[in-house]
């Protein structure tokens, strides 16, 4: 019996473009050969509406990956589309060397979501670029050079992003940039210290103090961490880990950077920013993906003091603060705040965690259900090893049942859930039903 998707009143337009087979050939011939396709039979979504996608045959899917954690308030949310179209009729490009109201209004609204003293906003076009800027700021501000990031992190694909990232699968064999080191990181399944051990966070953070002592001059520019590692497989840290890690870094003259590219904008359900779940305040915050609901938009938010060092030279970014991006970002943020998508993330996330935990009790292959709100991970382990082949099969079968999810972790053994923050309880029930069915098929 097919598992029924919840009803939806959107009718997709008929697709009349090139066939999947033709497109595959043409794509192979002309695009970057390094890009990958998820799924043995490639997935070709040609229309999206809120939490749903339609492929070229008109089949509907529930999207629980959001284009890799990017579609935040819903595919083609009508109000976001209207705001973008309205801006496109007026003026599409106006660089920050002219005055334009939207960039100021949006920066004010975005800054208002942060605790003091985080109040200076820089707009750029991607998460990688935002991290590059954050590292520059940290070095200018501190006068130090060394940057510490966590093993199993992902921070981007440009030179700085790749240097920060700690997954061999995303790093090319070119001479590494100097000044980047990777810390052993907490992990609830593979880490040496169980998360419920007393002082787990403090113990994991000892690694920060050690690396500073043994691997640097004793002074560092910055420490960067995702509040929940995204690409690494939805990995949160023990509650007080960041408090201790930040203290060690600040003692060594460094600043602390939170990469909120996946965790920001209320997705964790408990706070608007992921760092707030750990009761720390970073010095620099990086955001992308959800910020633009699919538009190439990213930002860095920092303090007046750190930002003041950027005045030493001209700083300019052609599309940073562009009216189109600002209109899309502002409409997205307005919807998040008005509809309280953070509270929705919490409610639906709790429903999913409850359903997934029941499945974990039934199927020992599920080693861990983790995360918070609508950034969740389900880790599969077989014979004490990451169950990569099982996860790949699970992932394929979800699609066969009309459910799009993500896959992550270095060994591809974690199913990642990062849907648009407009999932309904019926969608969550559908997801659990599909998971249950696929687990029974594979058992
Ligand atoms: N930081 C994190 C935490 C990310 O997940 C990503 C993208 N997966 C990036 C930075 C890089 O963002 P972008 O692909 O927009 O450059």
Coordinates of C-alpha atoms and ligand atoms in Angstrom, one line a residue:
X1 CA 0.0 0.0 0.0
X2 CA 1.5 3.4 -1.0
X3 CA 1.9 5.8 2.0
X4 CA -0.3 8.8 1.2
X5 CA 1.2 12.3 1.3
X6 CA -1.0 14.8 3.2
X7 CA -3.3 16.6 0.9
X8 CA -2.1 19.8 -0.9
X9 CA -4.2 22.2 -3.0
X10 CA -1.4 23.4 -5.2
X11 CA -1.6 22.2 -8.8
X12 CA 1.8 22.1 -10.6
X13 CA 2.2 23.3 -14.2
X14 CA 2.9 20.6 -16.8
X15 CA 6.6 20.3 -17.4
X16 CA 7.6 20.7 -21.1
X17 CA 11.4 21.0 -20.8
X18 CA 14.1 18.5 -21.9
X19 CA 13.8 14.9 -20.7
X20 CA 15.8 13.7 -17.7
X21 CA 18.0 11.5 -19.9
X22 CA 18.8 14.3 -22.3
X23 CA 19.5 16.8 -19.5
X24 CA 21.8 14.3 -17.8
X25 CA 23.9 14.0 -21.0
X26 CA 24.0 17.7 -21.6
X27 CA 24.9 18.5 -18.0
X28 CA 27.7 15.9 -18.1
X29 CA 29.1 17.6 -21.2
X30 CA 29.1 21.2 -20.0
X31 CA 29.0 21.5 -16.2
X32 CA 31.7 21.0 -13.5
X33 CA 32.5 17.3 -13.3
X34 CA 33.0 17.5 -9.6
X35 CA 29.4 18.2 -8.8
X36 CA 27.5 15.2 -7.6
X37 CA 24.0 13.8 -8.0
X38 CA 22.2 12.3 -5.1
X39 CA 20.2 9.2 -5.9
X40 CA 20.9 6.4 -8.4
X41 CA 18.0 7.6 -10.5
X42 CA 18.6 11.3 -10.4
X43 CA 15.9 13.4 -8.9
X44 CA 14.6 16.3 -11.0
X45 CA 12.3 18.7 -9.1
X46 CA 10.8 21.2 -11.5
X47 CA 8.4 23.0 -9.2
X48 CA 8.1 23.7 -5.6
X49 CA 5.4 25.0 -3.3
X50 CA 6.0 25.4 0.4
X51 CA 7.2 22.0 1.8
X52 CA 6.4 20.1 -1.4
X53 CA 8.3 19.4 -4.6
X54 CA 7.1 18.0 -8.0
X55 CA 9.3 16.2 -10.4
X56 CA 9.1 16.3 -14.2
X57 CA 6.3 13.7 -14.2
X58 CA 4.1 15.7 -11.8
X59 CA 4.8 13.4 -8.9
X60 CA 4.8 15.2 -5.5
X61 CA 7.3 14.7 -2.7
X62 CA 7.6 16.0 0.8
X63 CA 10.9 17.9 1.0
X64 CA 12.7 17.3 4.3
X65 CA 16.0 18.6 3.2
X66 CA 15.1 22.1 1.9
X67 CA 17.7 22.1 -0.8
X68 CA 20.3 21.4 1.8
X69 CA 18.9 23.4 4.7
X70 CA 18.3 26.5 2.5
X71 CA 14.6 26.8 1.8
X72 CA 13.5 28.1 5.2
X73 CA 9.9 29.4 4.9
X74 CA 8.8 27.3 2.0
X75 CA 9.5 26.8 -1.7
X76 CA 8.2 29.8 -3.7
X77 CA 6.5 31.2 -0.6
X78 CA 4.0 33.6 -2.3
X79 CA 4.9 36.5 -0.1
X80 CA 8.6 36.1 -0.7
X81 CA 8.0 35.8 -4.5
X82 CA 5.8 38.9 -4.4
X83 CA 8.4 40.9 -2.6
X84 CA 11.2 39.9 -5.0
X85 CA 9.0 40.6 -8.0
X86 CA 8.0 44.0 -6.7
X87 CA 11.7 44.9 -6.1
X88 CA 12.6 43.6 -9.6
X89 CA 10.1 46.1 -11.1
X90 CA 11.7 49.0 -9.4
X91 CA 15.5 48.7 -9.3
X92 CA 17.5 45.4 -9.4
X93 CA 21.0 46.6 -8.7
X94 CA 22.2 49.4 -6.5
X95 CA 25.6 49.0 -4.9
X96 CA 26.3 50.1 -1.4
X97 CA 28.3 53.1 -2.7
X98 CA 24.8 54.6 -3.3
X99 CA 22.1 55.0 -0.8
X100 CA 19.2 52.6 -0.9
X101 CA 16.6 52.1 1.8
X102 CA 16.1 48.3 1.7
X103 CA 19.6 47.4 2.8
X104 CA 19.4 49.7 5.8
X105 CA 15.9 48.6 6.8
X106 CA 16.7 44.9 6.5
X107 CA 20.1 45.2 8.3
X108 CA 18.2 46.9 11.2
X109 CA 15.7 44.1 11.4
X110 CA 18.4 41.4 11.2
X111 CA 20.6 43.1 13.8
X112 CA 17.6 43.3 16.2
X113 CA 17.5 39.5 16.4
X114 CA 21.0 39.5 18.0
X115 CA 22.0 40.1 21.6
X116 CA 24.3 43.0 22.3
X117 CA 27.0 43.8 21.3
X118 CA 26.4 42.1 18.0
X119 CA 25.0 44.9 15.9
X120 CA 27.1 45.4 12.7
X121 CA 25.9 43.7 9.6
X122 CA 27.9 42.8 6.4
X123 CA 26.1 41.3 3.5
X124 CA 27.7 38.9 1.1
X125 CA 26.5 36.1 -1.3
X126 CA 27.4 32.8 0.2
X127 CA 28.4 31.0 3.4
X128 CA 31.9 30.4 2.2
X129 CA 32.4 34.1 1.4
X130 CA 30.9 35.0 4.8
X131 CA 33.4 32.7 6.6
X132 CA 36.3 34.2 4.6
X133 CA 35.2 37.7 5.8
X134 CA 34.8 36.5 9.4
X135 CA 38.4 35.1 9.4
X136 CA 39.8 38.3 8.0
X137 CA 38.0 40.3 10.6
X138 CA 39.2 38.1 13.4
X139 CA 42.8 38.4 12.2
X140 CA 42.6 42.2 11.8
X141 CA 41.0 42.6 15.2
X142 CA 43.3 40.3 17.2
X143 CA 46.5 40.8 15.3
X144 CA 47.0 37.1 15.6
X145 CA 46.9 34.5 12.8
X146 CA 46.0 31.0 14.0
X147 CA 42.5 29.7 13.4
X148 CA 41.0 26.7 15.1
X149 CA 38.1 24.8 13.8
X150 CA 36.6 21.4 14.7
X151 CA 37.1 18.1 13.1
X152 CA 34.1 17.0 11.2
X153 CA 33.1 20.6 10.5
X154 CA 32.1 22.1 7.1
X155 CA 32.6 25.8 6.5
X156 CA 32.8 26.2 2.7
X157 CA 34.4 25.4 -0.6
X158 CA 36.5 28.5 -1.2
X159 CA 40.2 28.6 -0.1
X160 CA 39.4 29.7 3.5
X161 CA 36.3 27.5 3.7
X162 CA 38.3 24.5 2.6
X163 CA 41.1 25.3 5.1
X164 CA 38.5 25.5 7.9
X165 CA 36.7 22.4 6.8
X166 CA 37.7 19.1 8.3
X167 CA 36.5 16.3 6.0
X168 CA 38.9 14.9 3.6
X169 CA 36.1 14.4 1.1
X170 CA 35.7 18.2 0.6
X171 CA 39.4 19.1 0.5
X172 CA 41.5 19.1 -2.6
X173 CA 45.2 18.0 -2.4
X174 CA 46.7 21.5 -2.8
X175 CA 49.2 23.0 -0.3
X176 CA 47.1 23.9 2.7
X177 CA 46.7 27.5 3.7
X178 CA 48.9 28.2 6.7
X179 CA 47.4 29.1 10.0
X180 CA 44.5 26.6 10.2
X181 CA 44.3 23.7 12.7
X182 CA 41.6 21.3 13.6
X183 CA 40.5 20.2 17.0
X184 CA 39.2 16.8 18.1
X185 CA 35.5 17.4 18.4
X186 CA 32.7 16.1 20.6
X187 CA 30.5 13.4 19.1
X188 CA 27.7 11.6 20.8
X189 CA 28.3 8.2 19.1
X190 CA 32.1 8.1 18.3
X191 CA 33.5 10.6 20.8
X192 CA 35.6 9.3 23.7
X193 CA 33.4 11.0 26.4
X194 CA 29.7 10.1 26.7
X195 CA 27.6 13.3 26.6
X196 CA 26.0 12.4 29.9
X197 CA 29.3 12.1 31.7
X198 CA 29.8 14.7 34.4
X199 CA 31.8 17.6 32.9
X200 CA 31.6 16.2 29.4
X201 CA 31.7 19.6 27.9
X202 CA 34.5 20.8 30.0
X203 CA 36.5 17.6 29.2
X204 CA 36.0 18.0 25.5
X205 CA 37.0 21.6 25.7
X206 CA 40.4 20.7 27.2
X207 CA 41.4 19.8 23.7
X208 CA 41.1 23.6 22.8
X209 CA 43.5 24.5 25.7
X210 CA 45.9 21.7 24.6
X211 CA 46.0 22.7 21.0
X212 CA 46.6 26.3 21.9
X213 CA 49.4 25.3 24.2
X214 CA 51.1 22.7 22.0
X215 CA 50.1 23.7 18.4
X216 CA 50.2 27.5 18.4
X217 CA 52.3 30.4 19.6
X218 CA 49.9 30.6 22.5
X219 CA 48.0 33.3 20.8
X220 CA 45.2 32.6 18.4
X221 CA 43.0 34.8 16.1
X222 CA 39.8 32.7 16.2
X223 CA 37.9 29.6 17.0
X224 CA 34.9 28.7 14.8
X225 CA 32.2 26.2 15.4
X226 CA 28.8 25.4 14.0
X227 CA 26.3 25.2 17.0
X228 CA 25.2 21.8 15.5
X229 CA 27.5 20.4 12.8
X230 CA 25.5 20.2 9.7
X231 CA 27.3 18.4 6.9
X232 CA 29.1 16.4 9.6
X233 CA 25.7 14.7 10.4
X234 CA 23.7 16.9 12.8
X235 CA 26.1 16.8 15.7
X236 CA 25.4 19.0 18.7
X237 CA 27.8 19.4 21.6
X238 CA 27.4 18.8 25.4
X239 CA 25.6 21.7 26.9
X240 CA 28.6 23.5 28.4
X241 CA 31.2 22.7 25.8
X242 CA 31.1 26.0 24.0
X243 CA 31.3 27.9 27.3
X244 CA 34.6 26.2 28.2
X245 CA 35.9 26.3 24.6
X246 CA 35.2 30.0 24.2
X247 CA 36.9 30.7 27.6
X248 CA 40.1 29.0 26.4
X249 CA 40.1 30.9 23.1
X250 CA 39.5 34.3 24.7
X251 CA 42.3 33.6 27.2
X252 CA 44.6 33.1 24.2
X253 CA 43.5 36.5 22.7
X254 CA 41.2 35.0 20.1
X255 CA 37.6 35.7 19.1
X256 CA 34.8 33.1 18.8
X257 CA 32.9 32.7 15.6
X258 CA 29.6 30.9 15.4
X259 CA 28.8 29.5 11.9
X260 CA 25.0 29.6 11.9
X261 CA 24.7 28.8 8.2
X262 CA 22.6 25.7 9.1
X263 CA 21.4 26.4 12.6
X264 CA 20.3 30.0 12.4
X265 CA 16.9 31.6 12.0
X266 CA 15.0 29.7 14.7
X267 CA 15.6 26.3 13.1
X268 CA 16.7 24.7 16.4
X269 CA 13.3 25.6 17.8
X270 CA 14.5 26.9 21.1
X271 CA 16.3 30.1 20.2
X272 CA 16.6 32.2 17.1
X273 CA 20.4 31.6 17.0
X274 CA 22.0 28.2 17.7
X275 CA 24.7 29.7 20.0
X276 CA 22.0 30.8 22.4
X277 CA 21.2 27.2 23.1
X278 CA 24.6 27.0 24.7
X279 CA 24.3 30.3 26.6
X280 CA 27.3 31.9 24.9
X281 CA 27.7 35.0 22.9
X282 CA 30.2 34.8 20.0
X283 CA 32.1 37.8 18.7
X284 CA 31.3 37.1 15.1
X285 CA 28.3 35.3 13.6
X286 CA 28.1 33.9 10.0
X287 CA 24.8 33.1 8.3
X288 CA 23.6 32.0 4.9
X289 CA 21.2 29.4 3.5
X290 CA 17.9 29.9 5.4
X291 CA 18.5 33.7 5.4
X292 CA 17.4 34.0 1.8
X293 CA 14.9 31.1 1.4
X294 CA 16.9 30.1 -1.7
X295 CA 18.4 33.4 -2.9
X296 CA 22.2 33.8 -2.9
X297 CA 22.5 35.8 0.3
X298 CA 24.7 35.5 3.3
X299 CA 25.8 37.8 6.1
X300 CA 28.3 38.4 8.9
X301 CA 27.2 40.1 12.1
X302 CA 29.8 41.4 14.6
X303 CA 30.5 44.1 17.1
X304 CA 31.3 47.7 16.5
X305 CA 34.8 47.2 17.8
X306 CA 35.7 44.2 15.6
X307 CA 34.1 45.9 12.6
X308 CA 36.1 49.1 13.1
X309 CA 39.2 47.3 11.9
X310 CA 37.6 46.9 8.5
X311 CA 37.7 50.7 8.0
X312 CA 41.5 50.6 7.5
X313 CA 41.0 49.8 3.8
X314 CA 38.1 50.0 1.3
X315 CA 35.7 47.1 1.8
X316 CA 33.3 46.5 -1.0
X317 CA 31.2 43.6 -2.4
X318 CA 29.4 44.1 -5.7
X319 CA 26.2 42.2 -4.8
X320 CA 26.4 42.5 -1.0
X321 CA 23.3 44.4 0.0
X322 CA 21.8 44.3 -3.5
X323 CA 18.1 45.4 -3.5
X324 CA 16.9 42.0 -4.9
X325 CA 18.7 40.0 -2.2
X326 CA 17.6 42.4 0.5
X327 CA 13.9 42.3 -0.6
X328 CA 14.0 38.5 -0.5
X329 CA 15.9 38.4 2.8
X330 CA 13.5 40.9 4.4
X331 CA 10.4 39.1 3.3
X332 CA 11.8 35.8 4.6
X333 CA 12.7 37.3 8.0
X334 CA 9.3 39.0 8.2
X335 CA 7.5 35.7 7.7
X336 CA 9.7 33.9 10.2
X337 CA 9.0 36.5 12.9
X338 CA 5.3 36.9 12.1
X339 CA 4.5 33.2 11.8
X340 CA 6.9 32.2 14.6
X341 CA 8.5 29.5 12.5
X342 CA 10.9 28.9 15.5
X343 CA 7.9 27.7 17.6
X344 CA 6.7 25.6 14.7
X345 CA 10.2 24.1 14.4
X346 CA 10.1 23.2 18.1
X347 CA 6.6 21.6 17.9
X348 CA 7.2 19.6 14.7
X349 CA 10.8 18.8 15.8
X350 CA 9.5 17.4 19.1
X351 CA 6.9 15.3 17.2
X352 CA 9.6 13.9 14.9
X353 CA 12.0 13.2 17.8
X354 CA 9.2 11.3 19.6
X355 CA 8.4 9.2 16.5
X356 CA 12.1 8.6 15.7
X357 CA 12.8 7.6 19.3
X358 CA 10.1 4.9 19.1
X359 CA 11.7 3.6 15.9
X360 CA 15.1 3.6 17.6
X361 CA 13.7 1.4 20.4
X362 CA 12.4 -1.0 17.8
X363 CA 15.4 -1.0 15.4
X364 CA 18.9 -1.4 16.9
X365 CA 20.4 -0.2 13.6
X366 CA 19.4 3.3 14.8
X367 CA 22.3 4.3 17.1
X368 CA 21.3 7.9 17.7
X369 CA 18.5 10.3 17.2
X370 CA 19.7 13.8 17.7
X371 CA 19.5 17.5 17.0
X372 CA 16.8 20.0 17.9
X373 CA 13.8 21.6 16.2
X374 CA 14.1 21.1 12.5
X375 CA 17.7 20.2 12.3
X376 CA 17.8 16.5 13.1
X377 CA 20.0 13.5 12.5
X378 CA 19.4 9.8 12.6
X379 CA 22.7 7.8 12.8
X380 CA 22.8 4.2 11.6
X381 CA 25.4 1.8 13.0
X382 CA 25.9 -1.9 12.1
X383 CA 28.5 -4.1 13.8
X384 CA 30.0 -1.2 15.6
X385 CA 30.7 0.6 12.3
X386 CA 29.0 3.5 10.4
X387 CA 26.3 1.8 8.4
X388 CA 27.0 3.6 5.1
X389 CA 25.5 1.1 2.7
X390 CA 22.4 0.7 4.8
X391 CA 22.0 4.5 5.0
X392 CA 22.4 4.8 1.2
X393 CA 19.7 2.2 0.7
X394 CA 17.4 3.9 3.3
X395 CA 17.9 7.2 1.6
X396 CA 16.9 5.8 -1.9
X397 CA 13.9 4.1 -0.5
X398 CA 12.6 7.2 1.2
X399 CA 12.5 8.9 -2.2
X400 CA 10.6 5.9 -3.7
X401 CA 8.0 6.6 -1.0
X402 CA 7.8 10.3 -1.9
X403 CA 10.1 11.6 0.9
X404 CA 13.2 13.7 0.3
X405 CA 15.8 13.6 3.1
X406 CA 19.5 14.4 3.4
X407 CA 22.5 12.2 4.1
X408 CA 25.6 13.2 5.9
X409 CA 28.5 12.5 8.2
X410 CA 32.0 11.6 7.0
X411 CA 30.8 8.0 6.2
X412 CA 27.4 9.0 4.9
X413 CA 25.7 7.1 7.8
X414 CA 23.5 9.8 9.1
X415 CA 20.1 10.8 7.7
X416 CA 19.7 14.5 8.0
X417 CA 16.3 16.3 8.3
X418 CA 16.2 20.0 7.6
X419 CA 12.9 20.7 6.0
X420 CA 11.4 24.1 5.3
X421 CA 10.0 25.5 8.6
X422 CA 6.4 25.1 7.4
X423 CA 6.0 21.3 8.0
X424 CA 2.6 20.3 9.4
X425 CA 1.9 17.6 12.0
X426 CA 0.5 15.5 9.1
X427 CA 3.8 15.8 7.2
X428 CA 5.7 14.7 10.3
X429 CA 3.4 11.7 10.6
X430 CA 4.0 10.9 6.9
X431 CA 7.8 11.0 7.5
X432 CA 7.6 8.7 10.5
X433 CA 5.4 6.3 8.5
X434 CA 7.8 6.2 5.6
X435 CA 10.8 5.7 8.0
X436 CA 8.9 2.9 9.7
X437 CA 8.1 1.2 6.4
X438 CA 11.6 1.5 5.0
X439 CA 13.1 0.2 8.2
X440 CA 10.8 -2.8 8.1
X441 CA 11.7 -3.3 4.3
X442 CA 15.4 -3.3 5.2
X443 CA 15.2 -5.5 8.3
Ligands
LIG1 N1 29.0 26.8 6.7 C1 28.2 25.8 6.8 C2 27.9 25.3 8.2 C3 27.6 25.1 5.8 O1 26.8 24.1 6.0 C4 27.9 25.6 4.4 C5 27.3 24.9 3.2 N2 27.0 23.6 3.3 C6 28.8 26.7 4.3 C7 29.3 27.3 5.4 C8 29.1 27.2 3.0 O2 28.1 27.8 2.4 P1 28.0 28.1 0.8 O3 27.8 26.8 0.2 O4 26.8 29.1 0.7 O5 29.2 28.7 0.4

